[in-house]
């Protein structure tokens, strides 16, 4: 197989590069590096099965040679990033997805879209199953990401229905692990960075809002299984261990031995920050025989070790 991974220098994209190379595929990673970084794929330089193309997929995509599968992961994904790049986020979800689908059609390649739990917005149904249509504030600040991904899903289904293309949609819930950017603004790198530096953790609001955190390896396994399956409708991939941000802060402090212990600096919630989020993963279990394997404490240990190394690396 030869696969194209858009967003291949990003957090998730770079782990997918590793996985497909390990499975014996040839990999083309494409990225414009606005939120991704070449550091994530530096270890692949010199691997003859790997190519990197610097390109913004919101512009026409040209890749010579055959491609068997396209995994479309290009997009800012952290709230801070998509608030910083609102137009690019809308463009990559709309134009980028259109270009990537056009390329898949021309190459007769299977297409997998990275969608998101954000399509459910600030959900009024709990947990969220794939049949829930969501509660998105389309003109709120998060609307740029949520609506871009909702449009992308609609476009993928249109290509499937009109052109009979082989398409897959994964709705990714909060995922963490090595290669997240320490400054991407999300709760996992924020808390881990603060805990390692012995600082108070910045809890937004009263910390009662909930999330479920899955380790990157579990997500990658779900994506691979979905790509190989024949299932066209969207599939949630995430853990179902729901914890509040406050509980999460305590767990991070405990594992990182943060001297600041239970000191928390309370900040303001950002507009549209969902109060709860938890996937119904019965579809992933039934269709892909998938369920997460890595416990939160175990995944956090691996991630904290990675960030300690990053923070102590010479500049
Ligand atoms: N959060 C927090 N402190 C931080 C960063 C985030 O309390 O330093 C909270 C944020 O308000 C949200 C949750 O953590 O409720 C998860 O935020 P994140 O940015 O990781 O992603 P989201 O799940 O909102 O897309």
mmCIF file of C-alpha atoms and ligand atoms in Angstrom:
data_model
loop_
_atom_site.group_PDB
_atom_site.id
_atom_site.type_symbol
_atom_site.label_atom_id
_atom_site.label_comp_id
_atom_site.label_asym_id
_atom_site.label_seq_id
_atom_site.Cartn_x
_atom_site.Cartn_y
_atom_site.Cartn_z
ATOM 1 C CA UNK A 1 0.000 0.000 0.000
ATOM 2 C CA UNK A 2 1.004 3.591 -0.583
ATOM 3 C CA UNK A 3 -0.877 5.990 1.691
ATOM 4 C CA UNK A 4 -1.126 9.762 1.780
ATOM 5 C CA UNK A 5 -1.534 11.269 5.240
ATOM 6 C CA UNK A 6 -2.512 14.925 5.180
ATOM 7 C CA UNK A 7 -1.480 16.640 8.391
ATOM 8 C CA UNK A 8 1.282 14.025 8.520
ATOM 9 C CA UNK A 9 3.565 16.247 10.619
ATOM 10 C CA UNK A 10 0.887 16.820 13.237
ATOM 11 C CA UNK A 11 0.371 15.019 16.535
ATOM 12 C CA UNK A 12 -1.977 12.301 15.267
ATOM 13 C CA UNK A 13 -0.748 12.357 11.660
ATOM 14 C CA UNK A 14 2.846 11.607 12.631
ATOM 15 C CA UNK A 15 1.791 8.618 14.744
ATOM 16 C CA UNK A 16 -0.189 7.340 11.756
ATOM 17 C CA UNK A 17 2.947 7.684 9.604
ATOM 18 C CA UNK A 18 4.834 5.493 12.088
ATOM 19 C CA UNK A 19 2.073 2.900 12.203
ATOM 20 C CA UNK A 20 1.642 2.558 8.437
ATOM 21 C CA UNK A 21 5.420 2.360 7.921
ATOM 22 C CA UNK A 22 5.655 -0.297 10.638
ATOM 23 C CA UNK A 23 2.920 -2.251 8.858
ATOM 24 C CA UNK A 24 4.965 -2.192 5.627
ATOM 25 C CA UNK A 25 3.211 0.586 3.704
ATOM 26 C CA UNK A 26 4.866 3.417 1.865
ATOM 27 C CA UNK A 27 3.827 6.754 3.335
ATOM 28 C CA UNK A 28 3.552 10.231 1.879
ATOM 29 C CA UNK A 29 3.051 12.859 4.595
ATOM 30 C CA UNK A 30 1.735 16.266 3.550
ATOM 31 C CA UNK A 31 1.642 19.291 5.826
ATOM 32 C CA UNK A 32 1.872 23.084 5.659
ATOM 33 C CA UNK A 33 3.413 23.113 9.158
ATOM 34 C CA UNK A 34 1.173 25.838 10.603
ATOM 35 C CA UNK A 35 0.379 23.681 13.615
ATOM 36 C CA UNK A 36 2.395 20.561 12.770
ATOM 37 C CA UNK A 37 6.176 20.412 13.042
ATOM 38 C CA UNK A 38 8.953 18.609 11.234
ATOM 39 C CA UNK A 39 10.280 17.533 14.641
ATOM 40 C CA UNK A 40 7.427 14.992 14.717
ATOM 41 C CA UNK A 41 8.731 13.240 11.595
ATOM 42 C CA UNK A 42 12.470 13.984 11.893
ATOM 43 C CA UNK A 43 13.109 10.364 12.906
ATOM 44 C CA UNK A 44 11.711 9.237 9.526
ATOM 45 C CA UNK A 45 14.209 11.198 7.442
ATOM 46 C CA UNK A 46 16.233 8.705 5.437
ATOM 47 C CA UNK A 47 13.493 6.062 5.533
ATOM 48 C CA UNK A 48 13.066 5.172 1.858
ATOM 49 C CA UNK A 49 9.422 4.240 2.369
ATOM 50 C CA UNK A 50 8.676 7.761 3.609
ATOM 51 C CA UNK A 51 8.272 11.052 1.747
ATOM 52 C CA UNK A 52 7.320 14.474 3.043
ATOM 53 C CA UNK A 53 5.600 17.074 0.870
ATOM 54 C CA UNK A 54 5.310 20.612 2.187
ATOM 55 C CA UNK A 55 1.917 21.769 0.918
ATOM 56 C CA UNK A 56 -1.305 23.433 2.041
ATOM 57 C CA UNK A 57 -4.104 21.032 1.069
ATOM 58 C CA UNK A 58 -6.539 23.933 0.758
ATOM 59 C CA UNK A 59 -4.822 24.438 -2.609
ATOM 60 C CA UNK A 60 -4.923 21.885 -5.450
ATOM 61 C CA UNK A 61 -3.048 18.732 -4.422
ATOM 62 C CA UNK A 62 -0.695 17.014 -6.807
ATOM 63 C CA UNK A 63 0.949 13.724 -5.851
ATOM 64 C CA UNK A 64 2.650 11.711 -8.607
ATOM 65 C CA UNK A 65 2.192 7.932 -8.684
ATOM 66 C CA UNK A 66 -0.419 5.563 -7.317
ATOM 67 C CA UNK A 67 -2.106 6.047 -3.940
ATOM 68 C CA UNK A 68 -4.194 3.336 -2.286
ATOM 69 C CA UNK A 69 -5.544 5.289 0.673
ATOM 70 C CA UNK A 70 -5.795 8.895 1.798
ATOM 71 C CA UNK A 71 -6.116 9.709 5.493
ATOM 72 C CA UNK A 72 -7.203 13.323 5.726
ATOM 73 C CA UNK A 73 -5.928 14.614 9.061
ATOM 74 C CA UNK A 74 -4.873 18.133 8.103
ATOM 75 C CA UNK A 75 -6.500 20.757 10.339
ATOM 76 C CA UNK A 76 -5.785 22.850 13.386
ATOM 77 C CA UNK A 77 -7.392 20.814 16.173
ATOM 78 C CA UNK A 78 -6.735 22.577 19.450
ATOM 79 C CA UNK A 79 -9.276 25.287 20.358
ATOM 80 C CA UNK A 80 -6.450 27.815 20.760
ATOM 81 C CA UNK A 81 -5.145 26.978 17.283
ATOM 82 C CA UNK A 82 -8.442 27.149 15.476
ATOM 83 C CA UNK A 83 -9.301 30.404 17.215
ATOM 84 C CA UNK A 84 -5.944 31.730 15.973
ATOM 85 C CA UNK A 85 -6.500 30.386 12.424
ATOM 86 C CA UNK A 86 -10.283 30.556 11.967
ATOM 87 C CA UNK A 87 -10.261 31.072 8.194
ATOM 88 C CA UNK A 88 -7.577 28.436 7.548
ATOM 89 C CA UNK A 89 -9.615 26.022 9.699
ATOM 90 C CA UNK A 90 -12.748 26.594 7.622
ATOM 91 C CA UNK A 91 -10.740 26.361 4.406
ATOM 92 C CA UNK A 92 -8.996 23.106 5.258
ATOM 93 C CA UNK A 93 -12.279 21.498 6.342
ATOM 94 C CA UNK A 94 -14.045 22.614 3.176
ATOM 95 C CA UNK A 95 -11.524 23.196 0.354
ATOM 96 C CA UNK A 96 -8.893 20.858 1.795
ATOM 97 C CA UNK A 97 -11.379 18.023 2.141
ATOM 98 C CA UNK A 98 -12.671 18.707 -1.376
ATOM 99 C CA UNK A 99 -9.161 18.592 -2.840
ATOM 100 C CA UNK A 100 -8.252 15.452 -0.903
ATOM 101 C CA UNK A 101 -11.483 13.750 -2.049
ATOM 102 C CA UNK A 102 -10.783 14.808 -5.643
ATOM 103 C CA UNK A 103 -7.328 13.276 -5.418
ATOM 104 C CA UNK A 104 -8.760 10.077 -3.919
ATOM 105 C CA UNK A 105 -11.233 9.858 -6.763
ATOM 106 C CA UNK A 106 -8.529 10.404 -9.401
ATOM 107 C CA UNK A 107 -6.309 7.747 -7.785
ATOM 108 C CA UNK A 108 -9.166 5.356 -7.013
ATOM 109 C CA UNK A 109 -8.024 5.466 -3.397
ATOM 110 C CA UNK A 110 -9.950 4.730 -0.219
ATOM 111 C CA UNK A 111 -10.606 7.905 1.788
ATOM 112 C CA UNK A 112 -10.733 8.351 5.567
ATOM 113 C CA UNK A 113 -11.776 11.644 7.148
ATOM 114 C CA UNK A 114 -10.595 12.687 10.595
ATOM 115 C CA UNK A 115 -13.732 14.177 12.113
ATOM 116 C CA UNK A 116 -14.291 15.113 15.712
ATOM 117 C CA UNK A 117 -16.466 14.959 18.792
ATOM 118 C CA UNK A 118 -16.868 18.711 18.231
ATOM 119 C CA UNK A 119 -19.554 17.889 15.644
ATOM 120 C CA UNK A 120 -21.736 17.288 18.737
ATOM 121 C CA UNK A 121 -20.986 20.825 20.015
ATOM 122 C CA UNK A 122 -22.029 21.385 23.649
ATOM 123 C CA UNK A 123 -24.101 18.192 23.732
ATOM 124 C CA UNK A 124 -27.581 17.938 25.188
ATOM 125 C CA UNK A 125 -27.537 14.143 24.895
ATOM 126 C CA UNK A 126 -25.190 12.053 27.040
ATOM 127 C CA UNK A 127 -23.248 10.012 26.100
ATOM 128 C CA UNK A 128 -23.020 10.961 22.433
ATOM 129 C CA UNK A 129 -23.811 8.254 19.911
ATOM 130 C CA UNK A 130 -23.220 8.718 16.192
ATOM 131 C CA UNK A 131 -26.941 9.242 15.577
ATOM 132 C CA UNK A 132 -26.987 12.405 17.732
ATOM 133 C CA UNK A 133 -27.129 15.469 15.462
ATOM 134 C CA UNK A 134 -25.394 17.720 17.995
ATOM 135 C CA UNK A 135 -25.808 21.157 19.501
ATOM 136 C CA UNK A 136 -23.385 23.446 17.689
ATOM 137 C CA UNK A 137 -23.309 27.224 17.941
ATOM 138 C CA UNK A 138 -22.437 27.859 14.317
ATOM 139 C CA UNK A 139 -21.594 31.549 14.823
ATOM 140 C CA UNK A 140 -19.709 31.023 18.108
ATOM 141 C CA UNK A 141 -15.883 30.964 18.138
ATOM 142 C CA UNK A 142 -15.748 27.161 17.954
ATOM 143 C CA UNK A 143 -18.124 27.201 14.977
ATOM 144 C CA UNK A 144 -15.174 27.495 12.575
ATOM 145 C CA UNK A 145 -13.949 24.038 13.522
ATOM 146 C CA UNK A 146 -17.275 22.386 14.255
ATOM 147 C CA UNK A 147 -18.959 23.529 11.055
ATOM 148 C CA UNK A 148 -15.862 22.825 8.929
ATOM 149 C CA UNK A 149 -15.846 19.229 10.143
ATOM 150 C CA UNK A 150 -19.621 18.899 9.765
ATOM 151 C CA UNK A 151 -19.343 20.155 6.185
ATOM 152 C CA UNK A 152 -16.409 17.787 5.583
ATOM 153 C CA UNK A 153 -18.515 14.833 6.745
ATOM 154 C CA UNK A 154 -21.366 15.879 4.441
ATOM 155 C CA UNK A 155 -18.921 16.208 1.526
ATOM 156 C CA UNK A 156 -17.451 12.768 2.176
ATOM 157 C CA UNK A 157 -20.918 11.221 2.184
ATOM 158 C CA UNK A 158 -21.759 13.069 -1.048
ATOM 159 C CA UNK A 159 -18.644 11.634 -2.758
ATOM 160 C CA UNK A 160 -19.577 8.215 -1.458
ATOM 161 C CA UNK A 161 -23.150 8.456 -2.711
ATOM 162 C CA UNK A 162 -22.557 10.237 -6.003
ATOM 163 C CA UNK A 163 -19.307 8.571 -7.073
ATOM 164 C CA UNK A 164 -19.541 5.288 -5.173
ATOM 165 C CA UNK A 165 -16.228 6.031 -3.474
ATOM 166 C CA UNK A 166 -14.928 3.963 -0.554
ATOM 167 C CA UNK A 167 -15.053 6.424 2.338
ATOM 168 C CA UNK A 168 -14.721 6.253 6.128
ATOM 169 C CA UNK A 169 -15.342 8.854 8.858
ATOM 170 C CA UNK A 170 -13.806 8.700 12.322
ATOM 171 C CA UNK A 171 -15.115 11.036 15.032
ATOM 172 C CA UNK A 172 -12.152 11.490 17.329
ATOM 173 C CA UNK A 173 -12.685 12.291 21.010
ATOM 174 C CA UNK A 174 -10.027 13.922 23.242
ATOM 175 C CA UNK A 175 -6.718 12.219 22.482
ATOM 176 C CA UNK A 176 -3.350 12.785 24.128
ATOM 177 C CA UNK A 177 0.183 11.494 23.992
ATOM 178 C CA UNK A 178 3.735 12.261 22.932
ATOM 179 C CA UNK A 179 4.157 14.894 20.173
ATOM 180 C CA UNK A 180 1.342 17.147 21.293
ATOM 181 C CA UNK A 181 2.715 20.655 21.254
ATOM 182 C CA UNK A 182 3.503 21.831 24.751
ATOM 183 C CA UNK A 183 2.050 25.224 23.825
ATOM 184 C CA UNK A 184 -1.048 24.068 21.935
ATOM 185 C CA UNK A 185 -3.278 25.326 24.744
ATOM 186 C CA UNK A 186 -5.117 22.085 25.385
ATOM 187 C CA UNK A 187 -5.626 20.760 28.861
ATOM 188 C CA UNK A 188 -3.210 17.826 28.602
ATOM 189 C CA UNK A 189 -0.043 19.707 27.546
ATOM 190 C CA UNK A 190 -0.981 22.701 29.709
ATOM 191 C CA UNK A 191 -1.364 20.623 32.872
ATOM 192 C CA UNK A 192 1.637 18.406 32.200
ATOM 193 C CA UNK A 193 3.891 21.388 31.428
ATOM 194 C CA UNK A 194 2.722 23.166 34.573
ATOM 195 C CA UNK A 195 3.107 20.050 36.739
ATOM 196 C CA UNK A 196 6.648 19.390 35.472
ATOM 197 C CA UNK A 197 7.633 23.008 36.162
ATOM 198 C CA UNK A 198 6.126 22.757 39.662
ATOM 199 C CA UNK A 199 3.457 25.357 38.942
ATOM 200 C CA UNK A 200 -0.218 25.585 39.840
ATOM 201 C CA UNK A 201 -2.502 24.023 37.230
ATOM 202 C CA UNK A 202 -4.778 26.418 35.354
ATOM 203 C CA UNK A 203 -8.314 25.150 35.821
ATOM 204 C CA UNK A 204 -10.832 26.986 33.685
ATOM 205 C CA UNK A 205 -14.106 27.615 35.500
ATOM 206 C CA UNK A 206 -14.881 25.395 38.487
ATOM 207 C CA UNK A 207 -13.364 22.335 36.792
ATOM 208 C CA UNK A 208 -16.674 20.468 36.802
ATOM 209 C CA UNK A 209 -16.694 20.137 32.997
ATOM 210 C CA UNK A 210 -15.958 16.579 31.887
ATOM 211 C CA UNK A 211 -13.925 14.866 29.181
ATOM 212 C CA UNK A 212 -12.743 11.332 28.387
ATOM 213 C CA UNK A 213 -9.056 11.085 27.493
ATOM 214 C CA UNK A 214 -7.722 8.385 25.198
ATOM 215 C CA UNK A 215 -4.107 7.523 24.535
ATOM 216 C CA UNK A 216 -2.823 8.016 20.986
ATOM 217 C CA UNK A 217 -2.045 4.317 20.382
ATOM 218 C CA UNK A 218 -5.672 3.372 20.987
ATOM 219 C CA UNK A 219 -6.865 5.972 18.514
ATOM 220 C CA UNK A 220 -4.360 4.834 15.868
ATOM 221 C CA UNK A 221 -5.559 1.240 16.249
ATOM 222 C CA UNK A 222 -9.165 2.393 15.805
ATOM 223 C CA UNK A 223 -8.288 4.368 12.669
ATOM 224 C CA UNK A 224 -6.450 1.421 11.111
ATOM 225 C CA UNK A 225 -9.344 -0.923 11.854
ATOM 226 C CA UNK A 226 -11.869 1.540 10.440
ATOM 227 C CA UNK A 227 -9.868 2.024 7.242
ATOM 228 C CA UNK A 228 -9.732 -1.741 6.748
ATOM 229 C CA UNK A 229 -13.435 -2.192 7.513
ATOM 230 C CA UNK A 230 -16.283 -1.735 5.052
ATOM 231 C CA UNK A 231 -18.212 0.630 7.351
ATOM 232 C CA UNK A 232 -19.187 3.955 5.756
ATOM 233 C CA UNK A 233 -21.139 5.780 8.471
ATOM 234 C CA UNK A 234 -19.236 7.780 11.130
ATOM 235 C CA UNK A 235 -17.631 5.915 14.030
ATOM 236 C CA UNK A 236 -16.788 7.443 17.433
ATOM 237 C CA UNK A 237 -13.345 6.554 18.766
ATOM 238 C CA UNK A 238 -12.642 7.511 22.376
ATOM 239 C CA UNK A 239 -12.593 6.213 25.903
ATOM 240 C CA UNK A 240 -15.661 6.150 28.123
ATOM 241 C CA UNK A 241 -13.911 6.922 31.431
ATOM 242 C CA UNK A 242 -15.442 10.325 32.067
ATOM 243 C CA UNK A 243 -13.661 12.606 34.521
ATOM 244 C CA UNK A 244 -13.945 16.246 35.462
ATOM 245 C CA UNK A 245 -11.135 18.664 34.676
ATOM 246 C CA UNK A 246 -10.576 19.013 38.442
ATOM 247 C CA UNK A 247 -10.138 15.247 38.860
ATOM 248 C CA UNK A 248 -7.854 15.226 35.855
ATOM 249 C CA UNK A 249 -5.689 17.945 37.434
ATOM 250 C CA UNK A 250 -5.319 15.864 40.599
ATOM 251 C CA UNK A 251 -4.309 12.781 38.604
ATOM 252 C CA UNK A 252 -1.674 14.732 36.630
ATOM 253 C CA UNK A 253 -0.272 16.325 39.791
ATOM 254 C CA UNK A 254 -0.088 12.926 41.475
ATOM 255 C CA UNK A 255 1.764 11.215 38.622
ATOM 256 C CA UNK A 256 4.121 14.140 38.016
ATOM 257 C CA UNK A 257 4.805 14.618 41.750
ATOM 258 C CA UNK A 258 4.008 18.277 41.405
ATOM 259 C CA UNK A 259 5.322 20.159 44.393
ATOM 260 C CA UNK A 260 2.553 22.724 43.937
ATOM 261 C CA UNK A 261 0.278 19.784 44.767
ATOM 262 C CA UNK A 262 -3.271 20.900 45.097
ATOM 263 C CA UNK A 263 -2.731 24.534 44.171
ATOM 264 C CA UNK A 264 -4.919 25.472 41.254
ATOM 265 C CA UNK A 265 -5.037 28.765 39.419
ATOM 266 C CA UNK A 266 -8.564 29.292 38.260
ATOM 267 C CA UNK A 267 -9.075 30.928 34.873
ATOM 268 C CA UNK A 268 -12.122 31.683 32.776
ATOM 269 C CA UNK A 269 -13.852 29.077 30.607
ATOM 270 C CA UNK A 270 -13.652 29.913 26.930
ATOM 271 C CA UNK A 271 -16.895 30.641 25.100
ATOM 272 C CA UNK A 272 -18.649 27.494 23.910
ATOM 273 C CA UNK A 273 -16.460 25.139 26.012
ATOM 274 C CA UNK A 274 -18.660 22.007 26.244
ATOM 275 C CA UNK A 275 -19.765 21.146 29.788
ATOM 276 C CA UNK A 276 -19.733 17.399 29.180
ATOM 277 C CA UNK A 277 -18.385 15.030 26.564
ATOM 278 C CA UNK A 278 -18.412 11.250 26.476
ATOM 279 C CA UNK A 279 -18.629 8.938 23.492
ATOM 280 C CA UNK A 280 -20.988 6.056 23.061
ATOM 281 C CA UNK A 281 -18.515 3.608 21.548
ATOM 282 C CA UNK A 282 -20.838 0.658 21.043
ATOM 283 C CA UNK A 283 -20.545 1.075 17.269
ATOM 284 C CA UNK A 284 -16.729 0.907 17.324
ATOM 285 C CA UNK A 285 -16.974 -2.154 19.503
ATOM 286 C CA UNK A 286 -19.575 -3.890 17.326
ATOM 287 C CA UNK A 287 -18.185 -2.988 13.905
ATOM 288 C CA UNK A 288 -14.416 -2.860 14.541
ATOM 289 C CA UNK A 289 -14.149 -5.036 17.649
ATOM 290 C CA UNK A 290 -12.246 -2.064 19.046
ATOM 291 C CA UNK A 291 -11.876 -0.932 22.597
ATOM 292 C CA UNK A 292 -9.191 1.132 24.297
ATOM 293 C CA UNK A 293 -6.363 -0.757 25.987
ATOM 294 C CA UNK A 294 -4.320 1.956 27.704
ATOM 295 C CA UNK A 295 -5.398 3.154 31.147
ATOM 296 C CA UNK A 296 -5.264 6.907 31.731
ATOM 297 C CA UNK A 297 -2.571 6.632 34.426
ATOM 298 C CA UNK A 298 -0.385 4.494 32.164
ATOM 299 C CA UNK A 299 -0.781 6.796 29.164
ATOM 300 C CA UNK A 300 -0.097 9.857 31.289
ATOM 301 C CA UNK A 301 3.132 8.328 32.585
ATOM 302 C CA UNK A 302 4.350 7.826 29.019
ATOM 303 C CA UNK A 303 3.301 11.327 28.041
ATOM 304 C CA UNK A 304 4.847 12.986 31.094
ATOM 305 C CA UNK A 305 8.115 11.162 30.400
ATOM 306 C CA UNK A 306 8.051 12.504 26.827
ATOM 307 C CA UNK A 307 7.401 16.085 27.945
ATOM 308 C CA UNK A 308 10.134 15.883 30.588
ATOM 309 C CA UNK A 309 12.568 14.927 27.816
ATOM 310 C CA UNK A 310 11.328 17.753 25.597
ATOM 311 C CA UNK A 311 11.700 20.290 28.412
ATOM 312 C CA UNK A 312 15.221 19.193 29.290
ATOM 313 C CA UNK A 313 16.478 18.975 25.689
ATOM 314 C CA UNK A 314 19.090 21.571 24.832
ATOM 315 C CA UNK A 315 17.583 24.299 22.642
HETATM 316 N N1 LIG B 1 -8.934 23.434 30.386
HETATM 317 C C1 LIG B 1 -8.527 23.856 31.636
HETATM 318 N N2 LIG B 1 -7.264 24.386 31.762
HETATM 319 C C2 LIG B 1 -6.399 24.499 30.736
HETATM 320 C C3 LIG B 1 -6.822 24.075 29.460
HETATM 321 C C4 LIG B 1 -8.103 23.555 29.309
HETATM 322 O O1 LIG B 1 -9.268 23.772 32.615
HETATM 323 O O2 LIG B 1 -5.270 24.983 30.960
HETATM 324 C C5 LIG B 1 -10.269 22.826 30.242
HETATM 325 C C6 LIG B 1 -11.148 23.485 29.196
HETATM 326 O O3 LIG B 1 -11.911 24.522 29.794
HETATM 327 C C7 LIG B 1 -12.011 22.332 28.732
HETATM 328 C C8 LIG B 1 -11.167 21.074 28.981
HETATM 329 O O4 LIG B 1 -10.090 21.506 29.812
HETATM 330 O O5 LIG B 1 -13.178 22.252 29.501
HETATM 331 C C9 LIG B 1 -10.586 20.478 27.724
HETATM 332 O O6 LIG B 1 -10.024 21.513 26.962
HETATM 333 P P1 LIG B 1 -9.116 21.265 25.695
HETATM 334 O O7 LIG B 1 -8.635 22.600 25.244
HETATM 335 O O8 LIG B 1 -8.090 20.238 25.996
HETATM 336 O O9 LIG B 1 -10.019 20.643 24.551
HETATM 337 P P2 LIG B 1 -11.588 20.508 24.249
HETATM 338 O O10 LIG B 1 -11.964 19.212 24.878
HETATM 339 O O11 LIG B 1 -12.327 21.656 24.872
HETATM 340 O O12 LIG B 1 -11.676 20.522 22.790
#
